[in-house]
Tab-separated table of C-alpha atoms in Angstrom:
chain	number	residue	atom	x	y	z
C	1	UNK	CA	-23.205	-12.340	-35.782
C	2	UNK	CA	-21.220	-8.768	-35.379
C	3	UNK	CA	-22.703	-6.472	-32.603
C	4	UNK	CA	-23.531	-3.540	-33.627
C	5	UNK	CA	-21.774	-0.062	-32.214
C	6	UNK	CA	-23.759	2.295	-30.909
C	7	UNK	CA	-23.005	6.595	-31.527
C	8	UNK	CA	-22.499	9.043	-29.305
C	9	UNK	CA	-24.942	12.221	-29.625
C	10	UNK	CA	-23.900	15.467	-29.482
C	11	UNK	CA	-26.736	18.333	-28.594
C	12	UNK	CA	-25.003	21.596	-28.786
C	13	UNK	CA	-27.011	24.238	-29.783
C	14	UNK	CA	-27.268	27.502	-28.478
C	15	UNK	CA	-29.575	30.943	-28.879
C	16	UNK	CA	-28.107	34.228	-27.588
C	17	UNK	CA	-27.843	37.543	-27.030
C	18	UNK	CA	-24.628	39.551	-27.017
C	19	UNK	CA	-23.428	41.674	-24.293
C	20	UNK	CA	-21.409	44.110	-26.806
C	21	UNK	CA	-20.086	45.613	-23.656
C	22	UNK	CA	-18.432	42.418	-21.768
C	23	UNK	CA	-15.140	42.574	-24.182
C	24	UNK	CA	-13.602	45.236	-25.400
C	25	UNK	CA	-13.353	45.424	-29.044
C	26	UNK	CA	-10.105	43.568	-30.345
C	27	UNK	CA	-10.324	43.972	-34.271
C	28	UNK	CA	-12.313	46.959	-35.557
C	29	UNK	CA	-11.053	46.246	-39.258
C	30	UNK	CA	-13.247	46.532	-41.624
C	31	UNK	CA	-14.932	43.225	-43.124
C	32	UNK	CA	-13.083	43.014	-46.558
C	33	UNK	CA	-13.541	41.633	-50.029
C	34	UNK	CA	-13.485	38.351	-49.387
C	35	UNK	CA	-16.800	38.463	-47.471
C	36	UNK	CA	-18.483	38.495	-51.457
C	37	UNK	CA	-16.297	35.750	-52.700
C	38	UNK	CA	-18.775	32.846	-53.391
C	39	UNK	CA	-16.652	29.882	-53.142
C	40	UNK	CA	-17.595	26.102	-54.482
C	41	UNK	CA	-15.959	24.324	-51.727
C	42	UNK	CA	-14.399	24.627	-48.420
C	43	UNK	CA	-10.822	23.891	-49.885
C	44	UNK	CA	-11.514	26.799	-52.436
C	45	UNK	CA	-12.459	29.165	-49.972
C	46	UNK	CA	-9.139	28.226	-48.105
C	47	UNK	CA	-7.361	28.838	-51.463
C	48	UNK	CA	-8.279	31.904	-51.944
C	49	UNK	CA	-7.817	33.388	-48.339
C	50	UNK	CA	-4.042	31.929	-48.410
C	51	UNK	CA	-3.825	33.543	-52.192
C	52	UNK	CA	-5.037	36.716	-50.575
C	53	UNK	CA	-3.268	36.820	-47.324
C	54	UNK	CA	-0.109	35.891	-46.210
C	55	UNK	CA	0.116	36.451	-42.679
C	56	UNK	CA	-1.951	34.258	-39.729
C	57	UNK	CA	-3.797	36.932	-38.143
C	58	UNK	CA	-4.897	37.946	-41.447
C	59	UNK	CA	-6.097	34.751	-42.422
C	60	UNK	CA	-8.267	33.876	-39.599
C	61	UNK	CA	-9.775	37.686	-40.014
C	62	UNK	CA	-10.659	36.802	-43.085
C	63	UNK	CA	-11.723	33.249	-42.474
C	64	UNK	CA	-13.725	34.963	-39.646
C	65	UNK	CA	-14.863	37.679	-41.204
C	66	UNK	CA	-16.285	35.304	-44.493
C	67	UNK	CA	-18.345	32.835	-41.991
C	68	UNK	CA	-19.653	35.822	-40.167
C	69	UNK	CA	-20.970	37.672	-43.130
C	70	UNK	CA	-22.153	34.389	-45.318
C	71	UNK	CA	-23.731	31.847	-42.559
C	72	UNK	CA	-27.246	32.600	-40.783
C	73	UNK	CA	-28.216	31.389	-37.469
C	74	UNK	CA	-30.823	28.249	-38.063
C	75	UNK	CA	-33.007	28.500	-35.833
C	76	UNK	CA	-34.896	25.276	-36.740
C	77	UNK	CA	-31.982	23.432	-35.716
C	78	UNK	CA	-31.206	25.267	-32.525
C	79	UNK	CA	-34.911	24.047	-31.540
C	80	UNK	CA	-34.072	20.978	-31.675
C	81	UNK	CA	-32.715	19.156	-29.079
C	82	UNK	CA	-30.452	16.160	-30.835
C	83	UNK	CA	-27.868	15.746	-33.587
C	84	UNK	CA	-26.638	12.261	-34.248
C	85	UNK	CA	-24.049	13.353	-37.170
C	86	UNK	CA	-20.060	13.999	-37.164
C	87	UNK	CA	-18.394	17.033	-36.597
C	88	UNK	CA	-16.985	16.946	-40.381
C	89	UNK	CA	-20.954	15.988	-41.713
C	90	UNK	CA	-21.834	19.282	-39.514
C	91	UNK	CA	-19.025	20.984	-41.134
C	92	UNK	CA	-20.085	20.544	-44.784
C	93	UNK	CA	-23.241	20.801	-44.114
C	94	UNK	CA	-23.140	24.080	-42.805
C	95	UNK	CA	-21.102	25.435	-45.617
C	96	UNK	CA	-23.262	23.412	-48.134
C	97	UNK	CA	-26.676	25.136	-46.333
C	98	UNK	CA	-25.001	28.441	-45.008
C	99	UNK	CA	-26.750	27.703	-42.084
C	100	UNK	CA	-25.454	26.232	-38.329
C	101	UNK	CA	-25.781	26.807	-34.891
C	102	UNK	CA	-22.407	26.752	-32.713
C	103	UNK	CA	-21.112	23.927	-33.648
C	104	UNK	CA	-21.404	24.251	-37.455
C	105	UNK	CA	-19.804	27.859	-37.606
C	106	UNK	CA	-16.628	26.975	-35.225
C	107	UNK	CA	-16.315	23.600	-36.811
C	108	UNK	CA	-16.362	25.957	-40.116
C	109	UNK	CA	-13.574	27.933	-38.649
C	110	UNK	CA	-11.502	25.242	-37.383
C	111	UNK	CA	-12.029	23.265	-40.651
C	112	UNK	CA	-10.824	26.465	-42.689
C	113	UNK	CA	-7.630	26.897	-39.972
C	114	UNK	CA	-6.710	23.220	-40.692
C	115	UNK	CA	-6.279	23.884	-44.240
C	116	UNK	CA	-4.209	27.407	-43.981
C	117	UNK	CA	-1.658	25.392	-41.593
C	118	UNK	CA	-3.062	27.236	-38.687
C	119	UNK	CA	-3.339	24.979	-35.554
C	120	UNK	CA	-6.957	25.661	-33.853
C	121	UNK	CA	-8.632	23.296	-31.215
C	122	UNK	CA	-12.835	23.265	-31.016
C	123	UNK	CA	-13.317	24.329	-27.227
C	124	UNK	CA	-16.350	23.550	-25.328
C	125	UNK	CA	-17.957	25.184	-22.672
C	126	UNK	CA	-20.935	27.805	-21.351
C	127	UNK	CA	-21.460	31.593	-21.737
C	128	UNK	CA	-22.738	34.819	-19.779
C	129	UNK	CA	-25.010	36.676	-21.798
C	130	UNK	CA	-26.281	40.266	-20.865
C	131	UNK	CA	-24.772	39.251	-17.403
C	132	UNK	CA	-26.594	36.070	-16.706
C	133	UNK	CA	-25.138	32.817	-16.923
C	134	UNK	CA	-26.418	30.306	-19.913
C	135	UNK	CA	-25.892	26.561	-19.058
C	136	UNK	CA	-26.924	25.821	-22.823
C	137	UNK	CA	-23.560	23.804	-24.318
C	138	UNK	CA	-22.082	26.229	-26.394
C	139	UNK	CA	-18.696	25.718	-29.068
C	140	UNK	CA	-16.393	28.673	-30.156
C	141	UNK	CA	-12.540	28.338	-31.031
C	142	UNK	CA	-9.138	28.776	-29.861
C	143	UNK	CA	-6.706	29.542	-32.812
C	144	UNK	CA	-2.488	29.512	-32.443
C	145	UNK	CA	-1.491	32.842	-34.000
C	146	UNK	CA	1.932	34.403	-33.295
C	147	UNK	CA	3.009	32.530	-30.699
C	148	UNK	CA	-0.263	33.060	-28.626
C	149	UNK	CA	-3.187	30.806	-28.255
C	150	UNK	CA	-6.643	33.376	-29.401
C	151	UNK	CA	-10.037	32.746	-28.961
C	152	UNK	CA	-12.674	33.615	-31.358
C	153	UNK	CA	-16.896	32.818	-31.129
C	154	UNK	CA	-17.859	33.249	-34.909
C	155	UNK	CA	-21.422	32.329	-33.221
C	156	UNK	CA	-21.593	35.632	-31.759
C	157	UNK	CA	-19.727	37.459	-34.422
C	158	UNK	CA	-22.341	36.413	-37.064
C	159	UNK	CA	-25.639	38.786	-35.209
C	160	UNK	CA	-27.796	38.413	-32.668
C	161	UNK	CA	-31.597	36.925	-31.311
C	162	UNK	CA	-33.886	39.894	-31.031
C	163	UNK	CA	-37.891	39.282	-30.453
C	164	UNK	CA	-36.799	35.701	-31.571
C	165	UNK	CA	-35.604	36.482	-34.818
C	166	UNK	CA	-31.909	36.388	-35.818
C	167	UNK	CA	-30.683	38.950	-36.466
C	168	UNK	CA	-27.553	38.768	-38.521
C	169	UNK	CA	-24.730	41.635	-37.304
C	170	UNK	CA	-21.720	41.426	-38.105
C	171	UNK	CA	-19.935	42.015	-35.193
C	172	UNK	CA	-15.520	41.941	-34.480
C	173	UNK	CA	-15.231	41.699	-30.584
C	174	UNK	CA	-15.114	38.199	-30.881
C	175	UNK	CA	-11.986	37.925	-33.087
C	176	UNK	CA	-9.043	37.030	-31.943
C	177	UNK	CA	-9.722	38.091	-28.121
C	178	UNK	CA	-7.162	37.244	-25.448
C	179	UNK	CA	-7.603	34.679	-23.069
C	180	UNK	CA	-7.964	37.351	-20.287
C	181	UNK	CA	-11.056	38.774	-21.336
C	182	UNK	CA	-12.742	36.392	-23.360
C	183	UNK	CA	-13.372	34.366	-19.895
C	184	UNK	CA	-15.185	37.277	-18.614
C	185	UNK	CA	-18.280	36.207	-21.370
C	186	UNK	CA	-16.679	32.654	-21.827
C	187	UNK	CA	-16.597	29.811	-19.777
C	188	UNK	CA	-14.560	26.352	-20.935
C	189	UNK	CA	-15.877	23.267	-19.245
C	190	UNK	CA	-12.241	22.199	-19.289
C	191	UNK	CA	-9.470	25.129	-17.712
C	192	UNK	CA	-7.455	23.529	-20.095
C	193	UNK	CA	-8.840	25.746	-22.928
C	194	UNK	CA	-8.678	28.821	-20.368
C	195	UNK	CA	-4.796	29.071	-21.632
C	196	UNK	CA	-4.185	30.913	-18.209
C	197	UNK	CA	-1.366	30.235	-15.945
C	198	UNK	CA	-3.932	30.089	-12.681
C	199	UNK	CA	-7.341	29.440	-14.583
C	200	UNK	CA	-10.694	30.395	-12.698
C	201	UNK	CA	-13.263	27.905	-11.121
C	202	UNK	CA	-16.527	27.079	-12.122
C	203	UNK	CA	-17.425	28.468	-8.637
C	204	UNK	CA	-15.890	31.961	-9.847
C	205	UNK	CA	-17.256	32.347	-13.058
C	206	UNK	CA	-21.643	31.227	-11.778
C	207	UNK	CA	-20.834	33.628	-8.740
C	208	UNK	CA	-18.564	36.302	-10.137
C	209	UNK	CA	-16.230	35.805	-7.974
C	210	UNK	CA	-13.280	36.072	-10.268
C	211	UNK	CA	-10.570	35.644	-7.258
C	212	UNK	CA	-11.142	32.132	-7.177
C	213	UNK	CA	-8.057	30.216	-9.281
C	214	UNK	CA	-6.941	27.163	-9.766
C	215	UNK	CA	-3.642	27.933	-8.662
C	216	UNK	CA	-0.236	27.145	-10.673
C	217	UNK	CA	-3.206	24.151	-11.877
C	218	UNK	CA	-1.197	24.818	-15.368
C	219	UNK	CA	2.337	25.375	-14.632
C	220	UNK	CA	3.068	23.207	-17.751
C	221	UNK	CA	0.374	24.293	-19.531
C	222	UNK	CA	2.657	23.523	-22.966
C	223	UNK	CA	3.203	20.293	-21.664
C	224	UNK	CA	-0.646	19.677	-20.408
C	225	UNK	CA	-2.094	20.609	-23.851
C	226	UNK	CA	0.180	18.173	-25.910
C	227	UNK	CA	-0.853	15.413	-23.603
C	228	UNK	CA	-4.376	15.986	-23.944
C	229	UNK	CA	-4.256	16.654	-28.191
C	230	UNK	CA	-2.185	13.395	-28.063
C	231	UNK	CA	-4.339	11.481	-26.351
C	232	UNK	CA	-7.484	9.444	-28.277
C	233	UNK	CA	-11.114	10.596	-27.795
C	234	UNK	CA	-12.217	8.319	-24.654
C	235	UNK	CA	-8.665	9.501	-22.697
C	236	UNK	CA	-9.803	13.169	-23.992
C	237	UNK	CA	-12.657	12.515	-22.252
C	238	UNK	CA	-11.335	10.949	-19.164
C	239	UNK	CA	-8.816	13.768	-18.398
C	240	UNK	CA	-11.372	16.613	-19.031
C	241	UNK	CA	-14.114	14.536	-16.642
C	242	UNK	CA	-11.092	14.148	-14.136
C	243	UNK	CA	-10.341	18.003	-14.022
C	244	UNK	CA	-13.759	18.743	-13.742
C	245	UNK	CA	-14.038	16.389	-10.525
C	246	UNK	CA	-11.486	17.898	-9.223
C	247	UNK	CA	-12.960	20.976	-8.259
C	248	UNK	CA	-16.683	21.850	-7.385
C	249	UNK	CA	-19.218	20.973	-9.728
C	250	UNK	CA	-23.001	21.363	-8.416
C	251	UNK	CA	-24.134	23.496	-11.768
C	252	UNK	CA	-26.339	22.578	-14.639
C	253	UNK	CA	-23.516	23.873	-17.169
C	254	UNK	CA	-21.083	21.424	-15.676
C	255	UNK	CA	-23.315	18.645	-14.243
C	256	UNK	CA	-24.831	18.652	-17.813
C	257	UNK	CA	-20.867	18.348	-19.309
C	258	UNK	CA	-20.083	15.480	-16.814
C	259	UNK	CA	-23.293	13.635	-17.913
C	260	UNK	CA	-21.935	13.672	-21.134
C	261	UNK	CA	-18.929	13.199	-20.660
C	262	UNK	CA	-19.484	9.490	-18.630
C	263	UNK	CA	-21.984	9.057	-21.336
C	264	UNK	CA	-19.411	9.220	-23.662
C	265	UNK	CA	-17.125	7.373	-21.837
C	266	UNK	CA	-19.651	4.619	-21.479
C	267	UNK	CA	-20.399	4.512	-24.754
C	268	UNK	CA	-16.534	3.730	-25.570
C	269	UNK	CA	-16.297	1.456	-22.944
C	270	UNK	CA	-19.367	-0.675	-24.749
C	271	UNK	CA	-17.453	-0.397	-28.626
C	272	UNK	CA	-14.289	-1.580	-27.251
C	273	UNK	CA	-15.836	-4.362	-25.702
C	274	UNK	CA	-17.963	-5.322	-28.799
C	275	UNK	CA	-14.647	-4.819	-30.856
C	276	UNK	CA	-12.716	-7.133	-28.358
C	277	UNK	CA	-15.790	-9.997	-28.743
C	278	UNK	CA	-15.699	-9.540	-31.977
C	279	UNK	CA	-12.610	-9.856	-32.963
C	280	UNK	CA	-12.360	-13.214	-30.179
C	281	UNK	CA	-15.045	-14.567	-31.869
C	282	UNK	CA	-13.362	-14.420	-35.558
C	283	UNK	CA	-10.533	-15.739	-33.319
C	284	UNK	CA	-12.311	-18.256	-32.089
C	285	UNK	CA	-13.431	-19.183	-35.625
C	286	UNK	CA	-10.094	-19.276	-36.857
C	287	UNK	CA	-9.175	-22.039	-34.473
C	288	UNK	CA	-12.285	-24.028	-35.375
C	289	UNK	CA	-11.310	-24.189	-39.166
C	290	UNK	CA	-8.342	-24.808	-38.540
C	291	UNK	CA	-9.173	-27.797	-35.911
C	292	UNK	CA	-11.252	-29.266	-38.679
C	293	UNK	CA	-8.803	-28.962	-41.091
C	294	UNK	CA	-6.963	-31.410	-38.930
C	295	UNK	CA	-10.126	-33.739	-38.216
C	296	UNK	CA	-9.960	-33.851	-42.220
C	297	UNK	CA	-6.403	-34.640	-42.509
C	298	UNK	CA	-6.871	-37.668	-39.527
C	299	UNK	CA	-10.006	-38.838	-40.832
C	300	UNK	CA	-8.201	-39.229	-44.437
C	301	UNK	CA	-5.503	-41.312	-43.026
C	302	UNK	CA	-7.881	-43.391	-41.199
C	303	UNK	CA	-8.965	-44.366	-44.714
C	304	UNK	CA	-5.583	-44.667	-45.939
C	305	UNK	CA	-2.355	-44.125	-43.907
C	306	UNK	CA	-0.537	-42.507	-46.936
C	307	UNK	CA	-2.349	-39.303	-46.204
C	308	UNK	CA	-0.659	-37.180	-43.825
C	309	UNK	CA	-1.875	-35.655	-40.125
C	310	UNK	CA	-1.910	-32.216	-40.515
C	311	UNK	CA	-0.588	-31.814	-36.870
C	312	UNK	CA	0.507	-28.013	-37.688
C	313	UNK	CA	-3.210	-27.197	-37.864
C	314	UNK	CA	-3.885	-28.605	-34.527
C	315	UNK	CA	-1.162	-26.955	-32.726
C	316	UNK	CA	-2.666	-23.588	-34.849
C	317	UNK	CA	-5.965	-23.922	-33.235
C	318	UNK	CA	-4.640	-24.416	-29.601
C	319	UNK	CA	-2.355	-21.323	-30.248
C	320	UNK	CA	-5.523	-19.609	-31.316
C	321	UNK	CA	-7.414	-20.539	-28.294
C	322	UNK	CA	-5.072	-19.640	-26.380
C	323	UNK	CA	-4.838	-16.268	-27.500
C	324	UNK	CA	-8.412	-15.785	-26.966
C	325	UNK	CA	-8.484	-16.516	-23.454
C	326	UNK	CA	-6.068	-14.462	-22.545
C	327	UNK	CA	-7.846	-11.329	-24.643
C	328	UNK	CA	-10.910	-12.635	-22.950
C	329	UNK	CA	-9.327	-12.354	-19.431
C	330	UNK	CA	-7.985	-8.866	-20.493
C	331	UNK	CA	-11.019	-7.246	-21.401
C	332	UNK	CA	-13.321	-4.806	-19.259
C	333	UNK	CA	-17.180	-5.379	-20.218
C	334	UNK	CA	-20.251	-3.073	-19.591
C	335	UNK	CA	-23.250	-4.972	-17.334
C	336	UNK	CA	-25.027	-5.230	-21.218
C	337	UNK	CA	-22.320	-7.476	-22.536
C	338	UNK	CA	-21.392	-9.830	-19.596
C	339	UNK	CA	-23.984	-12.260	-20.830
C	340	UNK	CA	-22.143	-12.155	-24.591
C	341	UNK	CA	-18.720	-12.461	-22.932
C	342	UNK	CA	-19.900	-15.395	-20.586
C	343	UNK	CA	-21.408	-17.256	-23.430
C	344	UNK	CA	-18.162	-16.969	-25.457
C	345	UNK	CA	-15.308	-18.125	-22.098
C	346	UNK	CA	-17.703	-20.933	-22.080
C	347	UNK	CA	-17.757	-22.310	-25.593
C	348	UNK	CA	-14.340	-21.189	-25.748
C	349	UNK	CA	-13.249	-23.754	-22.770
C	350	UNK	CA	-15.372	-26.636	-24.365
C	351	UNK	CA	-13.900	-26.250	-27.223
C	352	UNK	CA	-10.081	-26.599	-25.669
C	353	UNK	CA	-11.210	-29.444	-23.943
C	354	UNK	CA	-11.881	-31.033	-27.561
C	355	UNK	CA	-8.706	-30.035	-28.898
C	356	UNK	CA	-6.532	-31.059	-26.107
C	357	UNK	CA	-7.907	-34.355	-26.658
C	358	UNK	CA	-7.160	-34.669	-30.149
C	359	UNK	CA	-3.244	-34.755	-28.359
């Protein structure tokens, strides 16, 4: 029987107020045309901004500028406290509804940058609002324009929470801001997504003390960021948990990111490990059919010594069991599936006891 994977949940989900006077304003154009178009699908949308606007900048104003004027803050969802679905379900689902918290409008964005060619990374982290730190997970986006990695928050661009209500304002000092001052409202759980060459602490950003760097911690910050958008999801994880480690850590926002993050990281640990058994175990079943095949091919020639041994089937199923100890020995399994893993190295020896005797 195949073990079943288990998900990863993501809860990020976020009500705010906006500080209009923590960043200066960056873009003060206009919202255009484009805000009315009433496209069928995300590609369509994309279409039309690329049609429209040939320049990067431009296109991520307008991308911008269209999520900020067409998707309302749901605050249903934001009460909530759980979301078991995929970043790409949140995606379509908040341009299907025109409705998201954080993670639906950036996801939005960066969906809408992958199709105009623009490279954009999702970047995690906490916020200061009106001057006072909020732990709540938040999600805004860092977009590669020019030569120079942006950030934008189309979150905060869209309005604002007033007596509870949302109201929706569209606001432009969250387009496109440079690294320097967006840190002063935004805080990235990993300094990786700072894009600074000496990237501020945890400690400096809860205390205000904004002379306390991570110095030269990026002085291949090129180099760093290719690594990391390389790597798969779990070593994602791993090298943001082991940056986060490495300096001090005793705040909700971050203690709440490193729970997650090991969570994560668990929960990886526990799918590779069913995946390994698994895949032993179909293994493992490989070599048993193809041990009986040779039982059959003895037992016939038993009866009647014109019928061949199939001796290629035996030496199949010791090269088969042999293959599964050693991916047996390899693996790394979670206290849950020691038990499952025992039960197989057992069955598995028996069995090469049987098949070596056949010899």
């Amino acid at each position: 029987m195949k073990m079943h994977h288990f998900k990863a949940y993501i809860f990020i989900l976020l009500l705010f107020l906006i500080d209009k006077g923590a960043i200066s304003q960056s873009n003060t154009k206009s919202p255009d045309v484009i805000t009315r178009f009433k496209p069928g699908s995300i590609q369509e949308l994309a279409n039309e901004i690329k049609k429209k606007y040939t320049k990067d900048d431009q296109r991520i104003t307008a991308v911008y500028q269209w999520i900020t004027h067409n998707i309302r803050y749901d605050l249903k969802q934001a009460n909530t406290t759980e979301l078991s679905m995929s970043q790409q379900t949140i995606t379509e689902k908040t341009f299907r509804l025109q409705k998201a918290v954080c993670e639906g409008y950036a996801g939005l964005m960066d969906s809408i940058s992958e199709l105009l060619n623009i490279p954009s990374q999702l970047v995690s982290g906490y916020t200061r609002i009106l001057g006072e730190i909020d732990p709540t997970p938040h999600v805004w986006i860092a977009s590669y324009v020019n030569g120079n990695w942006l950030l934008s928050d189309p979150t905060f661009g869209a309005g604002a929470m007033i007596n509870n209500r949302f109201v929706q304002e569209y606001n432009p000092e969250f387009l496109l801001v440079n690294p320097g001052k967006m840190i002063q409202t935004h805080m990235p759980y990993d300094p990786l997504w700072q894009f600074l060459p000496s990237p501020y602490t945890h400690e400096a950003f809860v205390s205000k003390k904004m002379n306390i760097t991570l110095k030269h911690y990026f002085k291949h910050h090129a180099d760093s960021l290719k690594s990391f958008l390389e790597a798969d999801p779990a070593k994602q994880n791993q090298l943001e948990l082991d940056r986060l480690q490495a300096q001090k850590y005793d705040y909700t926002a971050v203690v709440q990111r490193m729970n997650f993050l090991q969570q994560s990281l668990n929960i990886s640990q526990y799918n590779d490990a069913v995946r390994l058994l698994n895949f032993i175990s179909d293994k493992f079943n490989n070599a048993v059919g193809a041990y009986n095949s040779y039982a059959e091919s003895f037992n016939k020639n038993q009866r009647s010594a014109s019928n061949p041994i199939n001796l290629s089937d035996l030496s199949k199923a010791e090269k088969l069991l042999e293959e599964c100890s050693e991916l047996l020995y390899t693996g790394k399994y979670p206290p849950q599936l020691m038990e499952q893993a025992k039960s197989i190295q057992e069955s598995l020896t028996e069995f090469q006891l049987k098949v070596k005797s056949a010899r």
